[in-house]
Amino acid sequence: MSKTPSFDKDRDYIGFATLPEQVHRKSVKRGFEFTMMVVGESGLGKSTLINSLFLGDLYKNRQLPNVEERIEKTTRVEKKTMDIEERGVRLRLTVVDTPGFGDAINCEDSWRVCTQYIDEQFRQYFTDESGLNRRNIQDNRVHCCLYFVPPWGHSLRQMDLDLIRRLHRKVNIVLVIGKADCLNKGEVRKLKERILQDLEDNHIQLYQFPECDSDEDDDFKQQDRELKASIPFAVVGSNTILEVAGKKVRGRQYPWGVVNVEDAEHSDFIKLRTFLISTHMQDLKDTTQDVHYENFRAQCISQISQHALRERGKLKRDSISSTNGFDAAISETDRLLLQKDEEIRRMQDMLTQMQEKLKQTHLMEMKKNDSVIDV
């Protein structure tokens, strides 16, 4: 008895089910990029938190300013890039730091550097996208802004509101309460409530979590609810490995005990890392592309269209004025030509009259001569 060929079993199989695998291979080969802006005054643990999130050291050669330098300190932008690889997946992480923010005596314009940088990256991407060579466009747009709120305040300060109000339509803002180990659980809960109330009163919208699909499993839905309930994230960062009860943990040592930054009872650090890296990094990039960049792009196109209309109107007015001048020149020429024609016509009439007189004179002389001959 002959065997049935193996391809007969798969004769109804077309093959497009491997498309996700093809996309996955291509994406892994190309690698991923993510740009994050970190904003907040000095001393809130920004550098420590970034190093804790990505298990690296982005601030090896950092120099802290002295008191004299802080008096007239201005906000500036510093970019640090780190290449990370995990299980064959490469990520190029760019952290945009803003040293000097909120450190000066007058902080009214601290927000300006941040907004200008975000707009510059949008503008550069728009220029590259509109060019001829679009194959190797480098995406430096800011996908997420971690804004650090101090734990010793009762809520958001005016400086905080000024920046968030100007940024919330340009970038995905994620609020973080730095050094949350300064507060107990009740104080953390009250501070979060007051911050959310301030945002609502000032009509400020932070990054909105996408709704879970109905086919997601219950564990993912529960995780999504916990992440949404944790905003703003109250975090503690640490680069120190301590041994507690025979286990090595990343934490901070105090006289009264150890704060384990990866313990959900002590900090929202794990929730922030899960949100930022494991579950919503791609959605942060998609929101940047589909919402914030599209808004910027629409404004640019509108400005270009308005400029083109103004230029077209100006050219039309110049054309009309030049046409009127040309018509005036033509009218003057016609008037001169008409005058010349009139003069020529008068001269022709005079010449005709003279010829007629000469003819009559000649006829009279001929008659006179005839009468003399007859006599």
Short mmCIF file of C-alpha atoms in Angstrom, two decimals, residues 329-343:
data_model
loop_
_atom_site.label_atom_id
_atom_site.label_comp_id
_atom_site.label_asym_id
_atom_site.label_seq_id
_atom_site.Cartn_x
_atom_site.Cartn_y
_atom_site.Cartn_z
CA ALA A 329 1.33 102.02 -21.02
CA ILE A 330 -0.70 100.53 -23.87
CA SER A 331 -3.39 103.23 -23.51
CA GLU A 332 -0.78 106.00 -23.67
CA THR A 333 0.73 104.49 -26.83
CA ASP A 334 -2.68 104.20 -28.46
CA ARG A 335 -3.41 107.83 -27.65
CA LEU A 336 -0.18 108.94 -29.31
CA LEU A 337 -0.89 106.80 -32.34
CA LEU A 338 -4.37 108.25 -32.65
CA GLN A 339 -2.95 111.75 -32.50
CA LYS A 340 -0.50 110.94 -35.27
CA ASP A 341 -3.27 109.40 -37.36
CA GLU A 342 -5.36 112.52 -36.87
CA GLU A 343 -2.49 114.78 -37.93
#
